[in-house]
Amino acid sequence: MRLKSQLDLTDHKIWKDKNINPEAKEIYCYLYVESIDKNIANINIGRVQTELKSIRNIAFRKNLQLLEKFNYIKFNEYANGLYEYHIC
């Protein structure tokens, strides 16, 4: 039951944040679920593309920058298409 409450983002502040576009909100949700029980998680664009088919690395990076600007995540691209991130 605790895991379900951790995954429940229905009341999360990101949904009301007009500075964050819908695509970035979807990416945030994906990253949030991938990072459950981790301080720092790793992701690659190929794995994201299995869920979000139309996303490309440049658009993904821009959405990550937007999420970082508004303090939802901190990220580092350590190689082309490979990211390390932390949910704030």
mmCIF file with all atom_site columns, C-alpha atoms in Angstrom:
data_model
loop_
_atom_site.group_PDB
_atom_site.id
_atom_site.type_symbol
_atom_site.label_atom_id
_atom_site.label_alt_id
_atom_site.label_comp_id
_atom_site.label_asym_id
_atom_site.label_entity_id
_atom_site.label_seq_id
_atom_site.pdbx_PDB_ins_code
_atom_site.Cartn_x
_atom_site.Cartn_y
_atom_site.Cartn_z
_atom_site.occupancy
_atom_site.B_iso_or_equiv
_atom_site.pdbx_formal_charge
_atom_site.auth_seq_id
_atom_site.auth_comp_id
_atom_site.auth_asym_id
_atom_site.auth_atom_id
_atom_site.pdbx_PDB_model_num
ATOM 1  C CA . MET A 1 1  ? 0.000  0.000  0.000   1.00 0.00 ? 1  MET A CA 1
ATOM 2  C CA . ARG A 1 2  ? 2.908  2.370  0.735   1.00 0.00 ? 2  ARG A CA 1
ATOM 3  C CA . LEU A 1 3  ? 4.286  1.952  -2.797  1.00 0.00 ? 3  LEU A CA 1
ATOM 4  C CA . LYS A 1 4  ? 0.931  2.932  -4.292  1.00 0.00 ? 4  LYS A CA 1
ATOM 5  C CA . SER A 1 5  ? 0.921  6.191  -2.315  1.00 0.00 ? 5  SER A CA 1
ATOM 6  C CA . GLN A 1 6  ? 4.485  6.893  -3.471  1.00 0.00 ? 6  GLN A CA 1
ATOM 7  C CA . LEU A 1 7  ? 3.448  6.437  -7.102  1.00 0.00 ? 7  LEU A CA 1
ATOM 8  C CA . ASP A 1 8  ? 0.290  8.537  -6.797  1.00 0.00 ? 8  ASP A CA 1
ATOM 9  C CA . LEU A 1 9  ? 1.005  11.838 -8.550  1.00 0.00 ? 9  LEU A CA 1
ATOM 10 C CA . THR A 1 10 ? -2.611 12.995 -8.896  1.00 0.00 ? 10 THR A CA 1
ATOM 11 C CA . ASP A 1 11 ? -2.177 15.804 -6.364  1.00 0.00 ? 11 ASP A CA 1
ATOM 12 C CA . HIS A 1 12 ? 1.393  16.695 -7.311  1.00 0.00 ? 12 HIS A CA 1
ATOM 13 C CA . LYS A 1 13 ? 2.107  20.423 -7.778  1.00 0.00 ? 13 LYS A CA 1
ATOM 14 C CA . ILE A 1 14 ? 3.441  19.852 -11.312 1.00 0.00 ? 14 ILE A CA 1
ATOM 15 C CA . TRP A 1 15 ? -0.105 19.427 -12.682 1.00 0.00 ? 15 TRP A CA 1
ATOM 16 C CA . LYS A 1 16 ? -1.025 22.990 -11.695 1.00 0.00 ? 16 LYS A CA 1
ATOM 17 C CA . ASP A 1 17 ? 2.274  24.520 -12.808 1.00 0.00 ? 17 ASP A CA 1
ATOM 18 C CA . LYS A 1 18 ? 1.562  26.463 -16.007 1.00 0.00 ? 18 LYS A CA 1
ATOM 19 C CA . ASN A 1 19 ? 5.307  26.889 -16.661 1.00 0.00 ? 19 ASN A CA 1
ATOM 20 C CA . ILE A 1 20 ? 5.657  23.181 -17.436 1.00 0.00 ? 20 ILE A CA 1
ATOM 21 C CA . ASN A 1 21 ? 4.351  21.936 -20.791 1.00 0.00 ? 21 ASN A CA 1
ATOM 22 C CA . PRO A 1 22 ? 2.376  18.663 -21.055 1.00 0.00 ? 22 PRO A CA 1
ATOM 23 C CA . GLU A 1 23 ? 5.275  16.767 -22.630 1.00 0.00 ? 23 GLU A CA 1
ATOM 24 C CA . ALA A 1 24 ? 7.593  17.748 -19.757 1.00 0.00 ? 24 ALA A CA 1
ATOM 25 C CA . LYS A 1 25 ? 4.931  16.680 -17.257 1.00 0.00 ? 25 LYS A CA 1
ATOM 26 C CA . GLU A 1 26 ? 4.732  13.276 -18.928 1.00 0.00 ? 26 GLU A CA 1
ATOM 27 C CA . ILE A 1 27 ? 8.530  12.974 -18.848 1.00 0.00 ? 27 ILE A CA 1
ATOM 28 C CA . TYR A 1 28 ? 8.570  13.940 -15.169 1.00 0.00 ? 28 TYR A CA 1
ATOM 29 C CA . CYS A 1 29 ? 6.055  11.204 -14.364 1.00 0.00 ? 29 CYS A CA 1
ATOM 30 C CA . TYR A 1 30 ? 8.118  8.642  -16.254 1.00 0.00 ? 30 TYR A CA 1
ATOM 31 C CA . LEU A 1 31 ? 11.307 9.716  -14.464 1.00 0.00 ? 31 LEU A CA 1
ATOM 32 C CA . TYR A 1 32 ? 9.537  9.759  -11.113 1.00 0.00 ? 32 TYR A CA 1
ATOM 33 C CA . VAL A 1 33 ? 8.349  6.183  -11.476 1.00 0.00 ? 33 VAL A CA 1
ATOM 34 C CA . GLU A 1 34 ? 11.775 5.030  -12.719 1.00 0.00 ? 34 GLU A CA 1
ATOM 35 C CA . SER A 1 35 ? 13.524 6.565  -9.713  1.00 0.00 ? 35 SER A CA 1
ATOM 36 C CA . ILE A 1 36 ? 11.360 5.177  -6.882  1.00 0.00 ? 36 ILE A CA 1
ATOM 37 C CA . ASP A 1 37 ? 13.586 4.215  -3.921  1.00 0.00 ? 37 ASP A CA 1
ATOM 38 C CA . LYS A 1 38 ? 16.710 5.746  -5.511  1.00 0.00 ? 38 LYS A CA 1
ATOM 39 C CA . ASN A 1 39 ? 18.530 8.982  -4.717  1.00 0.00 ? 39 ASN A CA 1
ATOM 40 C CA . ILE A 1 40 ? 20.142 9.177  -8.130  1.00 0.00 ? 40 ILE A CA 1
ATOM 41 C CA . ALA A 1 41 ? 18.851 7.343  -11.175 1.00 0.00 ? 41 ALA A CA 1
ATOM 42 C CA . ASN A 1 42 ? 20.151 6.842  -14.705 1.00 0.00 ? 42 ASN A CA 1
ATOM 43 C CA . ILE A 1 43 ? 18.161 6.871  -17.911 1.00 0.00 ? 43 ILE A CA 1
ATOM 44 C CA . ASN A 1 44 ? 18.946 6.724  -21.607 1.00 0.00 ? 44 ASN A CA 1
ATOM 45 C CA . ILE A 1 45 ? 16.907 8.229  -24.406 1.00 0.00 ? 45 ILE A CA 1
ATOM 46 C CA . GLY A 1 46 ? 16.331 4.816  -25.983 1.00 0.00 ? 46 GLY A CA 1
ATOM 47 C CA . ARG A 1 47 ? 14.480 3.578  -22.922 1.00 0.00 ? 47 ARG A CA 1
ATOM 48 C CA . VAL A 1 48 ? 12.371 6.752  -22.824 1.00 0.00 ? 48 VAL A CA 1
ATOM 49 C CA . GLN A 1 49 ? 11.531 6.342  -26.513 1.00 0.00 ? 49 GLN A CA 1
ATOM 50 C CA . THR A 1 50 ? 9.927  2.971  -25.815 1.00 0.00 ? 50 THR A CA 1
ATOM 51 C CA . GLU A 1 51 ? 7.244  4.857  -23.841 1.00 0.00 ? 51 GLU A CA 1
ATOM 52 C CA . LEU A 1 52 ? 7.241  8.248  -25.573 1.00 0.00 ? 52 LEU A CA 1
ATOM 53 C CA . LYS A 1 53 ? 7.692  7.322  -29.216 1.00 0.00 ? 53 LYS A CA 1
ATOM 54 C CA . SER A 1 54 ? 7.888  10.838 -30.687 1.00 0.00 ? 54 SER A CA 1
ATOM 55 C CA . ILE A 1 55 ? 10.561 12.211 -28.319 1.00 0.00 ? 55 ILE A CA 1
ATOM 56 C CA . ARG A 1 56 ? 14.085 12.859 -29.595 1.00 0.00 ? 56 ARG A CA 1
ATOM 57 C CA . ASN A 1 57 ? 17.198 13.568 -27.541 1.00 0.00 ? 57 ASN A CA 1
ATOM 58 C CA . ILE A 1 58 ? 17.207 17.351 -28.140 1.00 0.00 ? 58 ILE A CA 1
ATOM 59 C CA . ALA A 1 59 ? 13.550 17.717 -27.113 1.00 0.00 ? 59 ALA A CA 1
ATOM 60 C CA . PHE A 1 60 ? 14.119 15.418 -24.141 1.00 0.00 ? 60 PHE A CA 1
ATOM 61 C CA . ARG A 1 61 ? 17.104 17.507 -22.991 1.00 0.00 ? 61 ARG A CA 1
ATOM 62 C CA . LYS A 1 62 ? 15.111 20.752 -23.346 1.00 0.00 ? 62 LYS A CA 1
ATOM 63 C CA . ASN A 1 63 ? 12.299 19.301 -21.236 1.00 0.00 ? 63 ASN A CA 1
ATOM 64 C CA . LEU A 1 64 ? 14.818 18.197 -18.619 1.00 0.00 ? 64 LEU A CA 1
ATOM 65 C CA . GLN A 1 65 ? 16.256 21.731 -18.580 1.00 0.00 ? 65 GLN A CA 1
ATOM 66 C CA . LEU A 1 66 ? 12.753 23.126 -18.068 1.00 0.00 ? 66 LEU A CA 1
ATOM 67 C CA . LEU A 1 67 ? 12.096 20.723 -15.198 1.00 0.00 ? 67 LEU A CA 1
ATOM 68 C CA . GLU A 1 68 ? 15.444 21.652 -13.673 1.00 0.00 ? 68 GLU A CA 1
ATOM 69 C CA . LYS A 1 69 ? 14.750 25.386 -14.029 1.00 0.00 ? 69 LYS A CA 1
ATOM 70 C CA . PHE A 1 70 ? 11.589 25.024 -11.932 1.00 0.00 ? 70 PHE A CA 1
ATOM 71 C CA . ASN A 1 71 ? 13.316 22.735 -9.408  1.00 0.00 ? 71 ASN A CA 1
ATOM 72 C CA . TYR A 1 72 ? 11.561 19.442 -10.148 1.00 0.00 ? 72 TYR A CA 1
ATOM 73 C CA . ILE A 1 73 ? 14.758 17.568 -11.010 1.00 0.00 ? 73 ILE A CA 1
ATOM 74 C CA . LYS A 1 74 ? 18.530 17.955 -11.199 1.00 0.00 ? 74 LYS A CA 1
ATOM 75 C CA . PHE A 1 75 ? 20.215 16.217 -14.113 1.00 0.00 ? 75 PHE A CA 1
ATOM 76 C CA . ASN A 1 76 ? 23.522 15.687 -15.837 1.00 0.00 ? 76 ASN A CA 1
ATOM 77 C CA . GLU A 1 77 ? 24.055 14.382 -19.368 1.00 0.00 ? 77 GLU A CA 1
ATOM 78 C CA . TYR A 1 78 ? 27.243 12.354 -18.981 1.00 0.00 ? 78 TYR A CA 1
ATOM 79 C CA . ALA A 1 79 ? 27.255 11.007 -22.550 1.00 0.00 ? 79 ALA A CA 1
ATOM 80 C CA . ASN A 1 80 ? 25.111 11.612 -25.612 1.00 0.00 ? 80 ASN A CA 1
ATOM 81 C CA . GLY A 1 81 ? 21.639 10.400 -24.680 1.00 0.00 ? 81 GLY A CA 1
ATOM 82 C CA . LEU A 1 82 ? 22.676 9.119  -21.238 1.00 0.00 ? 82 LEU A CA 1
ATOM 83 C CA . TYR A 1 83 ? 21.436 11.016 -18.201 1.00 0.00 ? 83 TYR A CA 1
ATOM 84 C CA . GLU A 1 84 ? 21.840 10.913 -14.466 1.00 0.00 ? 84 GLU A CA 1
ATOM 85 C CA . TYR A 1 85 ? 19.071 12.634 -12.514 1.00 0.00 ? 85 TYR A CA 1
ATOM 86 C CA . HIS A 1 86 ? 17.660 13.284 -9.070  1.00 0.00 ? 86 HIS A CA 1
ATOM 87 C CA . ILE A 1 87 ? 14.017 14.091 -8.300  1.00 0.00 ? 87 ILE A CA 1
ATOM 88 C CA . CYS A 1 88 ? 13.915 17.146 -6.005  1.00 0.00 ? 88 CYS A CA 1
#
